[in-house]
Short mmCIF file of C-alpha atoms in Angstrom, two decimals:
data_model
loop_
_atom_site.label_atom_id
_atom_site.label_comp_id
_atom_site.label_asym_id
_atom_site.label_seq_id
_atom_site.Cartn_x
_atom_site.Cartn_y
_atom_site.Cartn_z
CA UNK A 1073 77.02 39.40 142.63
CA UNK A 1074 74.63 42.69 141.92
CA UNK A 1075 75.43 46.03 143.40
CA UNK A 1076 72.24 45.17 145.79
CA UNK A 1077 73.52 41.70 147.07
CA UNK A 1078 77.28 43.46 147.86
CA UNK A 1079 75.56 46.34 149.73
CA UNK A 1080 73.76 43.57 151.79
CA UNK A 1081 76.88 41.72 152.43
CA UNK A 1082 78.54 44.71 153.60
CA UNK A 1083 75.70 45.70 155.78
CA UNK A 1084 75.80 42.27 157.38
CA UNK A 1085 79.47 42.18 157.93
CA UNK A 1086 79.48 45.95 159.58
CA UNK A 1087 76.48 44.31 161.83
CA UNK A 1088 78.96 41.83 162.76
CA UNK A 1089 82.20 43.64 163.31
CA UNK A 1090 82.37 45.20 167.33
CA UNK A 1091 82.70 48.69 167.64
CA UNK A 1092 85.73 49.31 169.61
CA UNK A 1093 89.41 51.48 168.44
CA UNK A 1094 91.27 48.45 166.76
CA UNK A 1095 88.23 47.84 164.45
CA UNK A 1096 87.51 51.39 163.55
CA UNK A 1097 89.96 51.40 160.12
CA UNK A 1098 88.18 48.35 159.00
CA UNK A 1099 84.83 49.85 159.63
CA UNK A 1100 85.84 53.41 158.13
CA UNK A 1101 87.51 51.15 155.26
CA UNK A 1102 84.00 48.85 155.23
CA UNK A 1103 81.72 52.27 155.21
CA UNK A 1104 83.77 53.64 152.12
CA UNK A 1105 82.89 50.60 150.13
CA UNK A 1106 79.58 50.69 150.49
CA UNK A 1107 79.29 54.59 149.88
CA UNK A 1108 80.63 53.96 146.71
CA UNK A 1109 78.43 50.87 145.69
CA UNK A 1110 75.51 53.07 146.90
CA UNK A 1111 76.87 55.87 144.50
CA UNK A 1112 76.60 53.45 141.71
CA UNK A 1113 72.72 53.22 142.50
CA UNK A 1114 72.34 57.03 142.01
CA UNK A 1115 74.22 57.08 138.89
CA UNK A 1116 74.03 54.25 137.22
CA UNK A 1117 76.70 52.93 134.41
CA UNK A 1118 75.72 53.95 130.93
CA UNK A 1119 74.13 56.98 131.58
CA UNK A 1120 70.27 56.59 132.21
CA UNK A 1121 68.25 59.34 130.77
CA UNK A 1122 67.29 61.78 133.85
CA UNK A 1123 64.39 60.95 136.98
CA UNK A 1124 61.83 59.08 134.48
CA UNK A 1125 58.73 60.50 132.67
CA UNK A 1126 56.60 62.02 135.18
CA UNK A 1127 59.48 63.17 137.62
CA UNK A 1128 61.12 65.45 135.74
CA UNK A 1129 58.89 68.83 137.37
CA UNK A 1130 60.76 72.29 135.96
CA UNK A 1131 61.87 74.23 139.42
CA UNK A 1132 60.00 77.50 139.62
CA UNK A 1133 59.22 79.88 142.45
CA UNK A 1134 61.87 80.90 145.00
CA UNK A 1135 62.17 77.66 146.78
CA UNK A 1136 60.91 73.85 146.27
CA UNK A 1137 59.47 71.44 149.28
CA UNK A 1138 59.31 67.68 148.42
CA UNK A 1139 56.17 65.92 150.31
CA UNK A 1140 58.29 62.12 150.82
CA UNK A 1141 56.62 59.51 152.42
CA UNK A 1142 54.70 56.15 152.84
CA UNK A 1143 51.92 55.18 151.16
CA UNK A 1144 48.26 56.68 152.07
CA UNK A 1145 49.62 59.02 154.84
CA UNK A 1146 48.01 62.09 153.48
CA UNK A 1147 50.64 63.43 151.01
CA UNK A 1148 48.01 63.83 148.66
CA UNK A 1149 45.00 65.71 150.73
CA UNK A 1150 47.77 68.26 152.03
CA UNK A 1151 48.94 69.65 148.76
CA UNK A 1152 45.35 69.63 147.61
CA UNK A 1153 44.46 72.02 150.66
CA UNK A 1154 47.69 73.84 151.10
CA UNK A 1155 48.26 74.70 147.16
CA UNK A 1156 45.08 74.08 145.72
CA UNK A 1157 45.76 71.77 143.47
CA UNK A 1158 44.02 68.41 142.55
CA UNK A 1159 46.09 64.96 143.25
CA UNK A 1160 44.21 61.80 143.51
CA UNK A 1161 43.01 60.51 146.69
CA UNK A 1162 42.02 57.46 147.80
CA UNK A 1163 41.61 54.61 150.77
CA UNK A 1164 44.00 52.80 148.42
CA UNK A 1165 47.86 52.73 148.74
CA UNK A 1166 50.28 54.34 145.58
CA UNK A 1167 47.52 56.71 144.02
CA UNK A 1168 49.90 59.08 143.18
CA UNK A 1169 51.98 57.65 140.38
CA UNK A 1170 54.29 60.69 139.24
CA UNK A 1171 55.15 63.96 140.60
CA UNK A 1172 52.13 66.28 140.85
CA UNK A 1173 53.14 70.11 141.09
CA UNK A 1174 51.71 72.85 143.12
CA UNK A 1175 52.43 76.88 144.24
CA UNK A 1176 51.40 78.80 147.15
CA UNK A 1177 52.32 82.32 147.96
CA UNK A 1178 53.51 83.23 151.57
CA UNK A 1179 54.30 86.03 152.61
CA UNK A 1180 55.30 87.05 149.45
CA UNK A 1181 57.21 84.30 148.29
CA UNK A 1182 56.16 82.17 145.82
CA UNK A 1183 56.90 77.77 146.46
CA UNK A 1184 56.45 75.26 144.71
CA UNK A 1185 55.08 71.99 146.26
CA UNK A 1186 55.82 68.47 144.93
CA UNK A 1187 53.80 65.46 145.70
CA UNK A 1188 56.13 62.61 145.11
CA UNK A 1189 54.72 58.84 145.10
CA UNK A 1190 54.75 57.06 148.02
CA UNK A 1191 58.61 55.02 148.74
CA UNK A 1192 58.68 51.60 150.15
CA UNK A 1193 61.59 50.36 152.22
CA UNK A 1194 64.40 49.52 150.16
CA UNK A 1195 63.80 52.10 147.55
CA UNK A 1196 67.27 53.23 147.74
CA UNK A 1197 68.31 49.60 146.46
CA UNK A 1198 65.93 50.17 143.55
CA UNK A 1199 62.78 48.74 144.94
CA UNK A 1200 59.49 50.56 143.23
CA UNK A 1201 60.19 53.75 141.89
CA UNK A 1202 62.14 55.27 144.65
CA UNK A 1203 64.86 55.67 142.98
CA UNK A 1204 63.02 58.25 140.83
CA UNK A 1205 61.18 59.50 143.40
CA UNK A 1206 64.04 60.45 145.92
CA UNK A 1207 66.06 61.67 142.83
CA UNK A 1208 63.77 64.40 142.72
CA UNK A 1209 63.71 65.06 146.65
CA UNK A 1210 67.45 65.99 145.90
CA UNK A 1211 66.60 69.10 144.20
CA UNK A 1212 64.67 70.59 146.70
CA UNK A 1213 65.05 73.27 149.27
CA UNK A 1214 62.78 71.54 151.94
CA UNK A 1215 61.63 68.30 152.30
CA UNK A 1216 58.30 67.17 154.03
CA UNK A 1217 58.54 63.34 155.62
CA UNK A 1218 54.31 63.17 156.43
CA UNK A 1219 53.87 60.22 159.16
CA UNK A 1220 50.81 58.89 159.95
CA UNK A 1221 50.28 60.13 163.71
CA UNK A 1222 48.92 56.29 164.52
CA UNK A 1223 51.69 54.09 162.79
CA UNK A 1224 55.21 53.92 164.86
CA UNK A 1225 57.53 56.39 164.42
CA UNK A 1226 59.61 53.18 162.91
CA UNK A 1227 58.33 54.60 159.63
CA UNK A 1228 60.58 57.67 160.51
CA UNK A 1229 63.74 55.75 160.50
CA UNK A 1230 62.87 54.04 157.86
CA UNK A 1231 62.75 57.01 155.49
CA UNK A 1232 65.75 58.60 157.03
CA UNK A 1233 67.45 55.30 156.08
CA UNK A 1234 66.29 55.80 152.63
CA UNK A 1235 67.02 59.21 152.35
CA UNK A 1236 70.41 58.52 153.95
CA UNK A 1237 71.24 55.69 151.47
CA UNK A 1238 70.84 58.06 148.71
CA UNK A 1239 73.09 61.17 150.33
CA UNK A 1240 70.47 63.37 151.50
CA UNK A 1241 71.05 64.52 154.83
CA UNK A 1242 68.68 65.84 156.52
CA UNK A 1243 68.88 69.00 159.09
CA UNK A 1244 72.51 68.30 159.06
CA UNK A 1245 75.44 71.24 158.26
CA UNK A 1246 77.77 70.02 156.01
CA UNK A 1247 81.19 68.67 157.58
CA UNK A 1248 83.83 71.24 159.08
CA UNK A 1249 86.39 69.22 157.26
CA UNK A 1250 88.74 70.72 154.92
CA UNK A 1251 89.89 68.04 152.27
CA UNK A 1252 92.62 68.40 149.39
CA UNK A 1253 94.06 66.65 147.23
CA UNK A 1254 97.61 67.46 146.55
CA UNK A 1255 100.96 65.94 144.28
CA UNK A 1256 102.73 64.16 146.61
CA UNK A 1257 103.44 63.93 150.28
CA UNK A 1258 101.52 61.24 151.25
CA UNK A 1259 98.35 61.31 153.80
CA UNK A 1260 98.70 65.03 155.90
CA UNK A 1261 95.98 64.25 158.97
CA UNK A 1262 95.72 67.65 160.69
CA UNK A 1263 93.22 67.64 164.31
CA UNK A 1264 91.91 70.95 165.86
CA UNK A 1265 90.08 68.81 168.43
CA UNK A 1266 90.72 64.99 169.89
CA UNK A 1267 89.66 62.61 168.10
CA UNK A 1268 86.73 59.65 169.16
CA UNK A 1269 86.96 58.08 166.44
CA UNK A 1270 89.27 58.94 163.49
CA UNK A 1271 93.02 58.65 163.95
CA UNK A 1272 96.07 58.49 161.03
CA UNK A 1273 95.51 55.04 160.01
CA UNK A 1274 91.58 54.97 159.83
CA UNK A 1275 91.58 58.24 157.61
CA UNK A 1276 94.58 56.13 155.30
CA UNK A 1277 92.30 53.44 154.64
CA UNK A 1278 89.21 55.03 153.66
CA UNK A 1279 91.32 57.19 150.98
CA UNK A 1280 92.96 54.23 149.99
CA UNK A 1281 89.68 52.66 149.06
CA UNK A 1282 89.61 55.74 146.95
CA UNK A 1283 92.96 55.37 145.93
CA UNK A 1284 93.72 58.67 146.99
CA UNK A 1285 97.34 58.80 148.19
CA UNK A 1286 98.34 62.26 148.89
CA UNK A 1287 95.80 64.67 150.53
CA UNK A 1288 95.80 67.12 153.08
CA UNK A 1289 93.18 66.63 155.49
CA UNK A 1290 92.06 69.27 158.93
CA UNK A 1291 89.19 67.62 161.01
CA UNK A 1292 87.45 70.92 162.75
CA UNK A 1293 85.64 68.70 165.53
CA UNK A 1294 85.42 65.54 166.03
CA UNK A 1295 84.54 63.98 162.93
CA UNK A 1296 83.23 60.36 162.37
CA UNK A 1297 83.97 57.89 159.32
CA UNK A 1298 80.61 58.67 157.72
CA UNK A 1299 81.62 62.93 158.12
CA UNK A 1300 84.88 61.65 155.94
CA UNK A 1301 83.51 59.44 153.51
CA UNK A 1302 80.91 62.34 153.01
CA UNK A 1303 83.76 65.05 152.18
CA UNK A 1304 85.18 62.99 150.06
CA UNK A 1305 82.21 61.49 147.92
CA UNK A 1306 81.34 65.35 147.58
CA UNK A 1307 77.71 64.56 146.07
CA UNK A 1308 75.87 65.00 149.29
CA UNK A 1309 72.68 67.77 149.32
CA UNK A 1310 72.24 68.92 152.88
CA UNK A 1311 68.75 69.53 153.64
CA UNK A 1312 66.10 70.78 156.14
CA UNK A 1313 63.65 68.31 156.72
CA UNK A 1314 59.92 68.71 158.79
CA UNK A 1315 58.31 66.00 159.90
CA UNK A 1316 54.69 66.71 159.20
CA UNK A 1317 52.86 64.23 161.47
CA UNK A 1318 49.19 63.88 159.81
CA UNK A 1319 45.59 62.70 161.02
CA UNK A 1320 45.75 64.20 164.51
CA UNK A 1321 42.32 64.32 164.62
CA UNK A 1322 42.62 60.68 165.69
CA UNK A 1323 44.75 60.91 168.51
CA UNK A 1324 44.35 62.67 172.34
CA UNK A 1325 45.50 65.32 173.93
CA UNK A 1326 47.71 64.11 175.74
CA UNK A 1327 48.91 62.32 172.46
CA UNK A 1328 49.58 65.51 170.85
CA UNK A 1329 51.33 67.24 173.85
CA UNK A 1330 53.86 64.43 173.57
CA UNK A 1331 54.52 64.69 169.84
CA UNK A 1332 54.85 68.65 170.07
CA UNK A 1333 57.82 67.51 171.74
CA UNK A 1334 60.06 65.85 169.11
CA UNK A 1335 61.74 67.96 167.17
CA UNK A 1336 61.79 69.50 164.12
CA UNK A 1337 58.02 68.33 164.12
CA UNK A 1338 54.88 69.84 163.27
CA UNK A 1339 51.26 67.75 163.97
CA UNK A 1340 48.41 68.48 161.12
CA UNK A 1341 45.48 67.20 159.74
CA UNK A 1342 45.73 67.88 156.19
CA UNK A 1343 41.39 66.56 155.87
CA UNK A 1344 40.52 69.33 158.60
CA UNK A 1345 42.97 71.69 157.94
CA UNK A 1346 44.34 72.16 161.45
CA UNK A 1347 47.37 73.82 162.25
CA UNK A 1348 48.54 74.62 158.64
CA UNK A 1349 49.60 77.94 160.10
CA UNK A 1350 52.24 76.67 162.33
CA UNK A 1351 53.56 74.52 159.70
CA UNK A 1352 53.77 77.21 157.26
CA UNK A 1353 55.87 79.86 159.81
CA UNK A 1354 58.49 76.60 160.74
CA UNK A 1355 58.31 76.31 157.02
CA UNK A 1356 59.44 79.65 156.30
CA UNK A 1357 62.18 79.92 159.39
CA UNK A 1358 63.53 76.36 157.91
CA UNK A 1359 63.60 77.67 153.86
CA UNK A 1360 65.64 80.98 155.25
CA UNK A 1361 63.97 83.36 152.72
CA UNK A 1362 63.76 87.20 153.36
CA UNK A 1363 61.74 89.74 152.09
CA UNK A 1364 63.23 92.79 150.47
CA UNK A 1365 61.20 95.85 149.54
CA UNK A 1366 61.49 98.01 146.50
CA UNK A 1367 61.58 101.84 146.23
CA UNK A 1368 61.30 103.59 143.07
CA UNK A 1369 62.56 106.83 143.31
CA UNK A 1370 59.83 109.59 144.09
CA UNK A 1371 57.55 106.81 145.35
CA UNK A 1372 56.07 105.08 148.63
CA UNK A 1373 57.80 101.06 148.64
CA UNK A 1374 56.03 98.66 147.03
CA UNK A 1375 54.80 96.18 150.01
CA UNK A 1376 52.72 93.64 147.63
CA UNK A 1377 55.74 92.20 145.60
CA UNK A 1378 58.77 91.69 147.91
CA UNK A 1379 62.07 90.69 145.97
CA UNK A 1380 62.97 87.30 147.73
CA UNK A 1381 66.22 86.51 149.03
CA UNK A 1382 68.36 83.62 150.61
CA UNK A 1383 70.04 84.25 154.06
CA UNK A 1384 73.06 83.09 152.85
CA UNK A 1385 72.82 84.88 149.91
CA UNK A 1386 71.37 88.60 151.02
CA UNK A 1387 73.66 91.31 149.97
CA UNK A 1388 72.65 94.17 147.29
CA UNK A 1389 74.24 92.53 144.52
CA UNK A 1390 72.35 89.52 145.35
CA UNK A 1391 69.37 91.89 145.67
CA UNK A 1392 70.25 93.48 142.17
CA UNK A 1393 70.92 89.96 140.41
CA UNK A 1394 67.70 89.19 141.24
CA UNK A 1395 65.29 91.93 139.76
CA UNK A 1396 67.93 91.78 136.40
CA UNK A 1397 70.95 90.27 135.87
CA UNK A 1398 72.33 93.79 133.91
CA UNK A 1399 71.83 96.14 136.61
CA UNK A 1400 74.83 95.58 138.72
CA UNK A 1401 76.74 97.38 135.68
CA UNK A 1402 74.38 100.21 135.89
CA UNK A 1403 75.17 100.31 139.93
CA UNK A 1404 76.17 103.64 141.78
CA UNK A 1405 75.14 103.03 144.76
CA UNK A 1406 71.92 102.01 146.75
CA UNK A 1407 69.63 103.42 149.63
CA UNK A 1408 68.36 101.57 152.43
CA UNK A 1409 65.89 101.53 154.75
CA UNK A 1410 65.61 99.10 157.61
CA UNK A 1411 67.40 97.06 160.66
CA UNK A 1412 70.20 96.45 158.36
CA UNK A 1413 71.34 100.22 159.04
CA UNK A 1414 71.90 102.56 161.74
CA UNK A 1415 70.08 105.95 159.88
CA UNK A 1416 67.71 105.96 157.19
CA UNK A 1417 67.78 106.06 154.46
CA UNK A 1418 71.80 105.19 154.28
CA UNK A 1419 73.96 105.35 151.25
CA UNK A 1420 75.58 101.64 151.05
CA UNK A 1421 78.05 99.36 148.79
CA UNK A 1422 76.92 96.37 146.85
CA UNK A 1423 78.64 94.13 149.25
CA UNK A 1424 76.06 95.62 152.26
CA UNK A 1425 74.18 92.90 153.52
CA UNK A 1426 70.48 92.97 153.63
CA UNK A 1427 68.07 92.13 156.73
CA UNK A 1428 64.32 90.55 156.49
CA UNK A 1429 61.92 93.74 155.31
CA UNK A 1430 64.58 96.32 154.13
CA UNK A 1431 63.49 98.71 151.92
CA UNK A 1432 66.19 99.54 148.51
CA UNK A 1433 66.36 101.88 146.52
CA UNK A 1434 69.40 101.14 143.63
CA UNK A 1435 70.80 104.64 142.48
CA UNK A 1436 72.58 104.35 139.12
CA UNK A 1437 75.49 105.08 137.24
CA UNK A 1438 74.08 108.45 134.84
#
């Protein structure tokens, strides 16, 4: 039997199987398998050299958004008119047969845009190239699912299911579980919060599966099979996700009041160009990049080339990594300007964390 034709069996079995408390180890023990069959699909035995020719797109910039989605929904004409670059279009579906790169600048930043071919269901089990193609949506900062505004919003699931398959999680923070292996001891189950579904024996069988024996394990909320299998795999990317819903200039009014209302959702068309500013400002509050200003000393802040930053990663020595990887050594002491201090300019540490438009000015060591 094929890694494929045991994930199906699975599947069908858990389809089977009623959810209720006495079932829930042999579910938990059920959903383990098949996380690790699926883990054989992303890294197959024997190696297997990298995405494929024509996937394998150098990262550049200060963040990367993967367009993912069907087919002829408009992945294509949207990176053409956002980024300027040229990738075929047609009426015809799978034009785009590799990864076709493109950069825009906003607000300072500079992102790269990837145009991935179009997935079909069951590209998680192999089918087409999705294998490649969602291999590469793992690397990136943001990913784009583009619907077609006048097909279901089945295609949604769909794609979630694919992206799911292949651990990407979408919009999701990673699980306030704290997992560790230890000697000996056995299975230490530790709950903050009751429990729904996830008692003692559930949590033994899905590290047995693993044949992990002795582990100390603290559920933070109340965590679900899936949230432990997760921990434990470890190879999950958590990522934000927009659903870009294209070709609105089909649809009503009234149509398009109703889809502003889903969330994490922005309506486009990428022919006419409409709304491409809203998606780029959800764009930027989703990628979490600020903008920090230099100041040389004796002159006015440069405003045209902002030093980008993470907001999880935003203190000075993040700030002084990034314009060169020597001049924390050289570091006395830095200057700010901004909402990130109470006078200006004020004296601060390299562990002083940075707000969105600071201005720094790094004082070094003579």
């Amino acid at each position: 039997m094929t890694t494929v034709e045991k994930i199906a069996a699975i599947e069908a079995e858990m389809a089977r199987t009623q959810r209720n408390k006495a079932t829930m180890g042999h579910l938990g023990l059920l959903k383990a398998r098949l996380a690790k069959l699926r883990r054989e699909l992303i890294t197959p035995k024997g190696g297997g050299g990298g995405p494929g020719e024509g996937f394998d797109v150098a990262k550049t910039g200060d963040a990367r958004i993967g367009f993912v989605g069907f087919p002829s929904v408009g992945k294509s004409t949207l990176i053409c008119n956002l980024a300027g670059v040229y990738s075929e279009v047609a009426a015809y579906e799978f034009t785009t047969l590799t990864t076709v790169p493109g950069v825009i600048r906003y607000k300072g930043a500079k992102i790269q845009m990837l145009d991935l071919p179009g997935i079909i269901e069951g590209a998680k089990d192999g089918k087409g190239r999705g294998r490649q193609v969602i291999a590469v949506a793992r690397t990136c900062s943001l990913i784009y699912i583009v619907l077609d505004v006048l097909k279901p919003l089945g295609h949604k699931r769909i794609i979630e299911r694919e992206l799911e398959g292949f651990g990407i999680r979408l919009n999701k923070e990673p699980p306030a579980i704290t997992f560790r292996r230890k000697e000996k001891g056995g299975i230490a189950l530790q709950t903050l919060v009751p429990q729904s579904e996830l008692d003692l024996e559930t949590v033994k069988s899905i590290c047995g599966e693993y044949r992990i024996h002795n582990a100390d394990i603290v559920l933070k909320y109340d965590a679900t099979c899936d949230d432990l299998v997760d921990v434990i795999e470890g190879n999950r990317v958590y990522i934000p996700c927009i659903y870009v819903l294209n070709k609105i200039d089909q649809i009503s009014i009234d149509e398009l009041d109703l889809i502003y209302r889903i969330p994490h959702t922005v309506p486009i068309s990428a022919h006419h160009k409409w709304n491409f500013d809203d998606l780029l400002e959800l764009t930027w509050e989703y990628l979490k990049l600020i903008r920090i200003y230099t100041k040389p000393k004796g002159q006015l802040p440069d405003y045209q080339s902002p030093v980008i930053l993470t907001q999880d990663h935003r203190a000075v020595e993040d700030f002084c990594n990034k314009l060169h990887r020597t001049l924390i050594k050289e570091f006395k002491c830095g200057l700010v300007w901004g909402t990130s201090v109470k006078h200006f300019p004020q004296k601060v540490g390299k562990d002083h964390v940075l707000n969105d438009e600071d201005v720094v000015q790094i004082v070094k060591r003579i």
